[in-house]
PDB file of C-alpha atoms in Angstrom:
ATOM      1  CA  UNK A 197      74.159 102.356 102.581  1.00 34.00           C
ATOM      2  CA  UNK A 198      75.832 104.067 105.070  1.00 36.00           C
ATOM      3  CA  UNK A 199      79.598 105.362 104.484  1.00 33.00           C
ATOM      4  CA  UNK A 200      81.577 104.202 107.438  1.00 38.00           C
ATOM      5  CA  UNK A 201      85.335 105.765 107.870  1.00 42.00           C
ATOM      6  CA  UNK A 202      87.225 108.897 109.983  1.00 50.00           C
ATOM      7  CA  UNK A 203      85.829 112.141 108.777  1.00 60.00           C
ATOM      8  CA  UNK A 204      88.750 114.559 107.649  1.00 73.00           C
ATOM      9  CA  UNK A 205      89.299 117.272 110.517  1.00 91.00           C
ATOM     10  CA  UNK A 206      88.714 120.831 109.217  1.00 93.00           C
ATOM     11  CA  UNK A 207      90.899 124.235 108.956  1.00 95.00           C
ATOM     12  CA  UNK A 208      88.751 127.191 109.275  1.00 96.00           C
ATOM     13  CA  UNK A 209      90.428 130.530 108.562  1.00 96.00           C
ATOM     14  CA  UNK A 210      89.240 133.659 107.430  1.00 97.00           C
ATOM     15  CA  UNK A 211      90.092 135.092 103.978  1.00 97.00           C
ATOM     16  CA  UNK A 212      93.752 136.683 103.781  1.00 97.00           C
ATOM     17  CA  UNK A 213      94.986 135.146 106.833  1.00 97.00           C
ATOM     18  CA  UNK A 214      97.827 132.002 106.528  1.00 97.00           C
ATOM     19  CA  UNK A 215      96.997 128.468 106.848  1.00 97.00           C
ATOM     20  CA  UNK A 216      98.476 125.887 108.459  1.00 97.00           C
ATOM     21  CA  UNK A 217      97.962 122.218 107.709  1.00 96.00           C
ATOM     22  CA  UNK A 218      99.757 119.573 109.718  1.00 95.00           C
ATOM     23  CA  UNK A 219     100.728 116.055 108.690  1.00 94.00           C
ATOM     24  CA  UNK A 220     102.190 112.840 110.692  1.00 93.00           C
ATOM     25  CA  UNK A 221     103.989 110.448 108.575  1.00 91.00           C
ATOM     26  CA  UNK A 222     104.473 106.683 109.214  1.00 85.00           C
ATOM     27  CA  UNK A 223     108.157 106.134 107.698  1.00 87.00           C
ATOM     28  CA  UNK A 224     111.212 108.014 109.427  1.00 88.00           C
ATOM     29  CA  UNK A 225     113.113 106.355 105.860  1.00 87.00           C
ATOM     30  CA  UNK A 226     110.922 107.712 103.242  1.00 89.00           C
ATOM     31  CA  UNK A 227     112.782 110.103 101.407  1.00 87.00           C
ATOM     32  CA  UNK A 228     110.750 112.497  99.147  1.00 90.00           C
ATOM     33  CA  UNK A 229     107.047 114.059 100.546  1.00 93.00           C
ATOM     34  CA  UNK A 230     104.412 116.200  98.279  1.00 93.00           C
ATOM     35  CA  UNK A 231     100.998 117.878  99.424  1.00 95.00           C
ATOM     36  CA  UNK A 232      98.637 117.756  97.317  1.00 95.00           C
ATOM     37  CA  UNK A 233      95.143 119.650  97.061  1.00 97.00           C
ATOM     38  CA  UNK A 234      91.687 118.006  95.959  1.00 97.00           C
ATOM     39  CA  UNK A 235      88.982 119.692  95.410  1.00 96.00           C
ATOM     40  CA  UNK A 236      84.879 118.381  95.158  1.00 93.00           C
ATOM     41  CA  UNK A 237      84.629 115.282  92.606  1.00 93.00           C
ATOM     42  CA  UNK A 238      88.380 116.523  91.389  1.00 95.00           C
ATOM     43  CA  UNK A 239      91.762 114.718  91.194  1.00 95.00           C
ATOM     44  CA  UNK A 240      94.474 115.142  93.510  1.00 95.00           C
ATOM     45  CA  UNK A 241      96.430 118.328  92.220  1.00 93.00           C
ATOM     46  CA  UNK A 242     100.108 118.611  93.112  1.00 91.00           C
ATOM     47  CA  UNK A 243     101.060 121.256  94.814  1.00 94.00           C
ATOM     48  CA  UNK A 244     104.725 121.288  96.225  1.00 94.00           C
ATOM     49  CA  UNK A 245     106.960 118.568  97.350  1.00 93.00           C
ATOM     50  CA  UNK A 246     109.971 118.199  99.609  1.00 95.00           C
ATOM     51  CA  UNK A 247     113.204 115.776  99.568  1.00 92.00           C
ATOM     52  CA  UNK A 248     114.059 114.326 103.056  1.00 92.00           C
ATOM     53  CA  UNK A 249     117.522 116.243 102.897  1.00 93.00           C
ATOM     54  CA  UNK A 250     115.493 119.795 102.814  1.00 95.00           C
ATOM     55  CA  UNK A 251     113.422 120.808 105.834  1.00 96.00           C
ATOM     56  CA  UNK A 252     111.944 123.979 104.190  1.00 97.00           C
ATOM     57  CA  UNK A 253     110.457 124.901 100.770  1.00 97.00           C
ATOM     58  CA  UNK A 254     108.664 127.408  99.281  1.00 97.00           C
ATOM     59  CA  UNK A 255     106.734 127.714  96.149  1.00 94.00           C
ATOM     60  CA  UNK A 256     104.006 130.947  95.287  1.00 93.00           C
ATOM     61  CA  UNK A 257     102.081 131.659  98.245  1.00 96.00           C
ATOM     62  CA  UNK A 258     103.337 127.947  99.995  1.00 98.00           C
ATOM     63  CA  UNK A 259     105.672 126.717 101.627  1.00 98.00           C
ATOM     64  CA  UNK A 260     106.167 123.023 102.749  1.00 97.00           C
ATOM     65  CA  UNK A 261     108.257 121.870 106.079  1.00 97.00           C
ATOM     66  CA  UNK A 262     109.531 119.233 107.202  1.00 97.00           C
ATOM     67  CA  UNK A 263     110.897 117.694 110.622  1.00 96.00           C
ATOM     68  CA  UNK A 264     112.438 114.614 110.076  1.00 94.00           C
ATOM     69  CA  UNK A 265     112.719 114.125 113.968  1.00 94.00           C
ATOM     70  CA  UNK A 266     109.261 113.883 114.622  1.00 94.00           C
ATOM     71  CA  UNK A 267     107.704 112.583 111.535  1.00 94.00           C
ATOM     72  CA  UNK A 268     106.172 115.781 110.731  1.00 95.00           C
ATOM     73  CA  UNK A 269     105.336 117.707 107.677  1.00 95.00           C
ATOM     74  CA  UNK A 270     103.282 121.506 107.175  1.00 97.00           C
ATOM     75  CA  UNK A 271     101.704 122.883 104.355  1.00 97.00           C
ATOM     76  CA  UNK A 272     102.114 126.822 104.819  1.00 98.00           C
ATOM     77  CA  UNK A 273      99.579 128.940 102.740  1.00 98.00           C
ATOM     78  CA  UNK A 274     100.253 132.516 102.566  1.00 97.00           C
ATOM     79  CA  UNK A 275      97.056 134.871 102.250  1.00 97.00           C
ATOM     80  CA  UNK A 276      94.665 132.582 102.063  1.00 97.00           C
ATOM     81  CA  UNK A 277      91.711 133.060  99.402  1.00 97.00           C
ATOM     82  CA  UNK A 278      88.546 131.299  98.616  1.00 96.00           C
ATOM     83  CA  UNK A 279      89.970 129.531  96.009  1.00 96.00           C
ATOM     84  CA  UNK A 280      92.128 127.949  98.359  1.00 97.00           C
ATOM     85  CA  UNK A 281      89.029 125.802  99.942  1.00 97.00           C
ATOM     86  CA  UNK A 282      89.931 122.296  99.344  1.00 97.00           C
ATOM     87  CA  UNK A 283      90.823 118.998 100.961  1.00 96.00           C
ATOM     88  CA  UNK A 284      94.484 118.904 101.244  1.00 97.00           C
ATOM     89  CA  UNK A 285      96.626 115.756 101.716  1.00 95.00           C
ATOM     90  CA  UNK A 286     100.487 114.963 102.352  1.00 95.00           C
ATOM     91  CA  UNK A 287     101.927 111.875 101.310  1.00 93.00           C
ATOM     92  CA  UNK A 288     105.063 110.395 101.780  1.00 91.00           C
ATOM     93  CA  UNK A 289     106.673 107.849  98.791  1.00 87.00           C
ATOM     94  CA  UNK A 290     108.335 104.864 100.090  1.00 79.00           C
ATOM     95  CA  UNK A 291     112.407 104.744  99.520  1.00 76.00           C
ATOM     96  CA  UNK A 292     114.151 102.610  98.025  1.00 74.00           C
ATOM     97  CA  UNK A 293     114.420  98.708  99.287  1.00 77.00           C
ATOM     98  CA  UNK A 294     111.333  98.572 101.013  1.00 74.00           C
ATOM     99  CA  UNK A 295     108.762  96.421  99.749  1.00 74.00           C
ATOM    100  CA  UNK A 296     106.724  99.217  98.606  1.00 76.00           C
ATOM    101  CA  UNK A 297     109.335 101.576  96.560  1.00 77.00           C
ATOM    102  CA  UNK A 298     107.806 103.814  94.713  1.00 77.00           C
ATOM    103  CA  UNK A 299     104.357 104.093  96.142  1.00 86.00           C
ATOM    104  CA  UNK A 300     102.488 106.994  97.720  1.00 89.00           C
ATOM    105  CA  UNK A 301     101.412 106.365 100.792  1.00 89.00           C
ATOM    106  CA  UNK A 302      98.831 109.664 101.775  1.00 92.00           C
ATOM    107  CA  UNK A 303      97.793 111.075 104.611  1.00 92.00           C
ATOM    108  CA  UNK A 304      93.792 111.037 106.281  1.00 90.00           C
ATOM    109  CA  UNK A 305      93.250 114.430 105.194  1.00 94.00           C
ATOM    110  CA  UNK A 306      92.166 117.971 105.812  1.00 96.00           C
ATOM    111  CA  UNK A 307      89.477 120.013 104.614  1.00 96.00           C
ATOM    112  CA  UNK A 308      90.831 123.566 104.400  1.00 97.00           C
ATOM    113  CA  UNK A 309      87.373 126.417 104.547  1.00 96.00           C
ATOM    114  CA  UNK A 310      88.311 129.816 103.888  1.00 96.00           C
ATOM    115  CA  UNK A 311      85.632 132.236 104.901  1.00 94.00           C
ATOM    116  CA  UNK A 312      84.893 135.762 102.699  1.00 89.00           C
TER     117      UNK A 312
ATOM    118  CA  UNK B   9     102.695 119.047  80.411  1.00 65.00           C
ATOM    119  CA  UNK B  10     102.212 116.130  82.434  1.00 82.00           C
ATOM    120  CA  UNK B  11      98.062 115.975  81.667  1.00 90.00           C
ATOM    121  CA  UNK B  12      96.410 112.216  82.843  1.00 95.00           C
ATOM    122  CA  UNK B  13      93.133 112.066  81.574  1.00 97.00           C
ATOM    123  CA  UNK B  14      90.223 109.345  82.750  1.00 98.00           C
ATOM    124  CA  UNK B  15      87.435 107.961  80.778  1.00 97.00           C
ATOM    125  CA  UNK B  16      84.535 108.092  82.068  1.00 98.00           C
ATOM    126  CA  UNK B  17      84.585 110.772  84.033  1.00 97.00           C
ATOM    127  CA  UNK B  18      81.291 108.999  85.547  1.00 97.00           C
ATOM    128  CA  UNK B  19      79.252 105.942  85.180  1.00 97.00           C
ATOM    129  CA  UNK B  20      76.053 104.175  86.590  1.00 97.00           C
ATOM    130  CA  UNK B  21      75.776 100.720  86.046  1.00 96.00           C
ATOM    131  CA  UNK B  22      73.008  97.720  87.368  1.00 96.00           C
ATOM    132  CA  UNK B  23      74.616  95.520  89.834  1.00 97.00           C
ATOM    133  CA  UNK B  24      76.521  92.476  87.962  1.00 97.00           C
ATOM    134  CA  UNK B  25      77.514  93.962  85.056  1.00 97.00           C
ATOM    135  CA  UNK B  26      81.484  95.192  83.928  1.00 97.00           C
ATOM    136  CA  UNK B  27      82.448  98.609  83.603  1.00 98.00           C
ATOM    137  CA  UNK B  28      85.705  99.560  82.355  1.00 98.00           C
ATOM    138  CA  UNK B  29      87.796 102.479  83.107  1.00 98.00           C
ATOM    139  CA  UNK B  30      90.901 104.322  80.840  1.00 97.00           C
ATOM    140  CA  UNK B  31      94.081 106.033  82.035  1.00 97.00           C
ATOM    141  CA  UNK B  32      95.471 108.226  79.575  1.00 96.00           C
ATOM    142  CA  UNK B  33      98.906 110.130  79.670  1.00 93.00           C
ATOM    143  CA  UNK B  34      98.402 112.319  77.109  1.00 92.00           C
ATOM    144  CA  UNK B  35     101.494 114.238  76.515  1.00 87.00           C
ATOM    145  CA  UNK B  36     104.426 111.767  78.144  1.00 86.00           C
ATOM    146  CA  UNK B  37     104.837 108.233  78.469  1.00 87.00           C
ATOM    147  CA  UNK B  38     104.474 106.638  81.400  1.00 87.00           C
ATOM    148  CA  UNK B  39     106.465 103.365  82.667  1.00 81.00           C
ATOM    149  CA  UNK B  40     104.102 103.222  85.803  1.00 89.00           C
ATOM    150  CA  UNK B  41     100.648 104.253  86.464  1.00 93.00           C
ATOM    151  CA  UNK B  42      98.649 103.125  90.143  1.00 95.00           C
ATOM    152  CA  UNK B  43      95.151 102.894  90.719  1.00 97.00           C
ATOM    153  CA  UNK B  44      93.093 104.442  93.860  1.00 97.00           C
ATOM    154  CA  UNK B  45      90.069 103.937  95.056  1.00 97.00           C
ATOM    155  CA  UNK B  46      88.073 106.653  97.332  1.00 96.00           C
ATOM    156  CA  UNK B  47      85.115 106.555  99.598  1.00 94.00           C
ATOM    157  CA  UNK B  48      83.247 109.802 100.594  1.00 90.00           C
ATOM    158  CA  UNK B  49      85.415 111.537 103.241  1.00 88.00           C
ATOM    159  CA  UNK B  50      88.779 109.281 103.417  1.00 91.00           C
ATOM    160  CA  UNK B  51      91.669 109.373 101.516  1.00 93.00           C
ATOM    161  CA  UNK B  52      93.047 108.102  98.582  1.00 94.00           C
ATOM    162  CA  UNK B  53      94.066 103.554  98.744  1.00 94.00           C
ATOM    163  CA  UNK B  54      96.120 102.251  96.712  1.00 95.00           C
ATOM    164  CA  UNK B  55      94.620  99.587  94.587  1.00 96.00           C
ATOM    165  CA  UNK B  56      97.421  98.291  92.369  1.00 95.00           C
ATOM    166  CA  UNK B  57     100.554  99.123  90.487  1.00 93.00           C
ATOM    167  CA  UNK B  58     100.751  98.662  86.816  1.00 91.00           C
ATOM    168  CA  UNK B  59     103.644  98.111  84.560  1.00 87.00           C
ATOM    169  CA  UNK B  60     103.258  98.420  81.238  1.00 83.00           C
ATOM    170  CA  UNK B  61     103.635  94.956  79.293  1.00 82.00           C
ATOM    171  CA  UNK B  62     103.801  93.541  83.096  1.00 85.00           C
ATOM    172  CA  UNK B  63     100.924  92.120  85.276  1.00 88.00           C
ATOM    173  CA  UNK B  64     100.098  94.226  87.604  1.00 92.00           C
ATOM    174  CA  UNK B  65     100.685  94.665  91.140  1.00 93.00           C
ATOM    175  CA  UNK B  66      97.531  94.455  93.934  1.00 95.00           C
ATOM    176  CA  UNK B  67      97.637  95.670  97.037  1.00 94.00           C
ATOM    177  CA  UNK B  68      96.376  93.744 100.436  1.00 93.00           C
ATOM    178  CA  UNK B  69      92.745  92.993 100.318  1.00 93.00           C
ATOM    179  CA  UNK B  70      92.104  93.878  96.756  1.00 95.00           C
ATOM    180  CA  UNK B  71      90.823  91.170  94.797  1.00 94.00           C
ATOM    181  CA  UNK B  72      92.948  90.932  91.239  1.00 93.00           C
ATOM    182  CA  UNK B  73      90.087  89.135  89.954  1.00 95.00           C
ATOM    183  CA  UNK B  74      87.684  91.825  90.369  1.00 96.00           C
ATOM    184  CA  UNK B  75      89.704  94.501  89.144  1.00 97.00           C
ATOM    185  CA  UNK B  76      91.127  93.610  86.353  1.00 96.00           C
ATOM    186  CA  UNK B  77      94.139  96.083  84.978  1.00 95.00           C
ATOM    187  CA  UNK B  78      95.935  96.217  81.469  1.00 91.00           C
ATOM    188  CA  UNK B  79      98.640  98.485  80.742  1.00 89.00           C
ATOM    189  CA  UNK B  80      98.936  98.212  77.324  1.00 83.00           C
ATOM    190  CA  UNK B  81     100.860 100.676  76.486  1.00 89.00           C
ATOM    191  CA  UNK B  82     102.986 103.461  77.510  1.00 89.00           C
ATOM    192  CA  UNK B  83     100.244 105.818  77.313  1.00 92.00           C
ATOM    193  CA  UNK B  84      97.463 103.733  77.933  1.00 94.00           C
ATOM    194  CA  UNK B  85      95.997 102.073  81.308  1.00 95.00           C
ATOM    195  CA  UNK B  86      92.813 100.119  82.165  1.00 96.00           C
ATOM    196  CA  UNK B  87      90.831  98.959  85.158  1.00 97.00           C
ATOM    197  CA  UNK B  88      87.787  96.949  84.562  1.00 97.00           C
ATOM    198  CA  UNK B  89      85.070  96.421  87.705  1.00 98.00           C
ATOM    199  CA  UNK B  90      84.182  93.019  87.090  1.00 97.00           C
ATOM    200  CA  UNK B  91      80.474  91.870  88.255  1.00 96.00           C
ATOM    201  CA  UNK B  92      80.039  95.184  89.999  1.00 97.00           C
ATOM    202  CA  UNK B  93      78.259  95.562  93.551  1.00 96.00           C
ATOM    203  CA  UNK B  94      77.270  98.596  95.049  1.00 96.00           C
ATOM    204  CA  UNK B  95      80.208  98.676  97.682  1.00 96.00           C
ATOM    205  CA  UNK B  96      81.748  98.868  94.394  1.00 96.00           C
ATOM    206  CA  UNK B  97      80.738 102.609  94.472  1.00 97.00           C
ATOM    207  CA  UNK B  98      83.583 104.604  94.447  1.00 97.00           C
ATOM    208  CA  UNK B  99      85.813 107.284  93.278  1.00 97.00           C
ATOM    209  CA  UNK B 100      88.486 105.680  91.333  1.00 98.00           C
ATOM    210  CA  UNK B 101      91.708 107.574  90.242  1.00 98.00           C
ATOM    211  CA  UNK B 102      94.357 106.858  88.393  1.00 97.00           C
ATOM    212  CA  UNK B 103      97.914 108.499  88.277  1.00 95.00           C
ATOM    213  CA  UNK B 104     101.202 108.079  86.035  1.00 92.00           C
ATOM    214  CA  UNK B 105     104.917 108.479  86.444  1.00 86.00           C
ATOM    215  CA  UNK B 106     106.937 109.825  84.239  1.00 75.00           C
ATOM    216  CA  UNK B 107     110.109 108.268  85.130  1.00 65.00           C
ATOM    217  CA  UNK B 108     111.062 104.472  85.892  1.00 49.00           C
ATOM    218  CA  UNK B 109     113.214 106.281  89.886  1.00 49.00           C
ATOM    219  CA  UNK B 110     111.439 105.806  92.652  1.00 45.00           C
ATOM    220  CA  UNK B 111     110.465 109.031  94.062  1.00 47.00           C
ATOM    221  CA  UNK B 112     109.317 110.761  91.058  1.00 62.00           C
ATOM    222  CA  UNK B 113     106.147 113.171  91.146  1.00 75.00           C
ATOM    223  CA  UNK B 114     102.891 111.169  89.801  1.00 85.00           C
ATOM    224  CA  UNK B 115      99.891 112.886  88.125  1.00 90.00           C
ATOM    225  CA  UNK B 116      96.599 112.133  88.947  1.00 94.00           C
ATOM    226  CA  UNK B 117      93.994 111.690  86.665  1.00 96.00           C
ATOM    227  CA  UNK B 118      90.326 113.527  87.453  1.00 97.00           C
ATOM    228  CA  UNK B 119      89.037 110.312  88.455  1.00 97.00           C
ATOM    229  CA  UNK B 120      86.150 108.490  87.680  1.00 98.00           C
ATOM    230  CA  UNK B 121      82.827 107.838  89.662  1.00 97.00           C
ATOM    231  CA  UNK B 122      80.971 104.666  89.967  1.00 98.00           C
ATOM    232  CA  UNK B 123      78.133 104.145  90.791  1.00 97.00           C
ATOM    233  CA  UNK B 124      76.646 100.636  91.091  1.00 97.00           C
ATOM    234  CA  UNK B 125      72.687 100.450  91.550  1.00 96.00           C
TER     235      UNK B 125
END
């Protein structure tokens, strides 16, 4: 039958230029946040992550930030290469004393596809 | 380090019958390991949390009677699709902790398709 559910937006970029991938989060109390990438019939891969008391890091090629005010979180990638072409989601992990410590709650979504 | 492995990576099955999935840490133990389930497009739902030697925990909406879990061990996690449907068809993942804290990094698993004919 027919799949019903939101279809992931898409990020179109041309190879070697920087990505940006945007993320809302529900919780202004969860504490810790990590971006992951999936790619076709693949597990989630981890790629960084970010503690609520940072509001920038930066890994090899990434860098993840975060603005606490307005719920929002980034996914920065640097020079962008075909390999890169995934579906990329945030998620945020519940803190402490809420009913669902511990838990990863993740984000709808968003198909990265870097051109040649 | 920190390798999760699934088994099967993929299965087809006639409607009504069981299929059982593993969750394998392979190189750490893990107190916790969750179970998603994926549809084509969407992101990754939470299923259930499972402690090992513990029953496990379901999320809203998902019936513990159809998937059953077992975490056996610390290395060692199952989910069995009981009388399977078609809607059953699904991308399911699993992922471990390595650490009892809240907050700590979990590692997926490749995940396993169903698909229920």
């Amino acid at each position: 039958g027919e799949s019903v559910g939101l279809h992931l937006p898409t990020l179109s970029v041309q190879e070697g230029d920087n990505s940006i991938i945007n993320c809302a989060y529900s919780n202004s109390a969860s504490d810790y946040f990590i971006w992951y990438k999936q790619e076709s019939g693949k597990g989630p891969q981890f790629i960084i992550d970010i503690r609520s008391n940072m509001d920038k890091r930066q890994g090899q090629r990434v860098t993840v930030l975060l603005n606490k005010t307005v719920k929002h979180l980034s996914l920065q990638i640097a020079a962008t290469q075909p390999g890169d072409s995934a579906v990329y989601f945030c998620a945020e992990n519940m803190p402490p004393g809420s009913s669902n410590t511990g838990k990863l709650i993740f984000g709808q979504g968003t198909t990265l596809q870097v051109k040649p | 380090g920190a390798v999760v492995s699934q088994h099967p990576s993929w299965v087809i099955c006639k409607s009504g019958t069981s299929v059982k999935i593993e969750c394998r840490s392979l190189d750490f133990q893990a107190t916790t390991m969750f179970w998603y389930r994926q549809f084509p497009k969407q992101s990754l739902m939470l299923m259930a949390t499972s402690n090992e030697g513990s029953k496990a925990t379901y999320e809203q909406g998902v019936e513990k009677d159809k998937f059953l879990i077992n975490h056996a061990s610390l290395t060692l996690s199952t989910l069995t699709v009981t009388s399977a449907h078609p809607e059953d068809s699904s991308f399911y993942i699993c992922s471990a902790e390595t650490s009892g804290r809240a907050g700590e990094t979990q590692y997926f698993g490749p995940g396993t398709r169903l698909l229920v004919l």
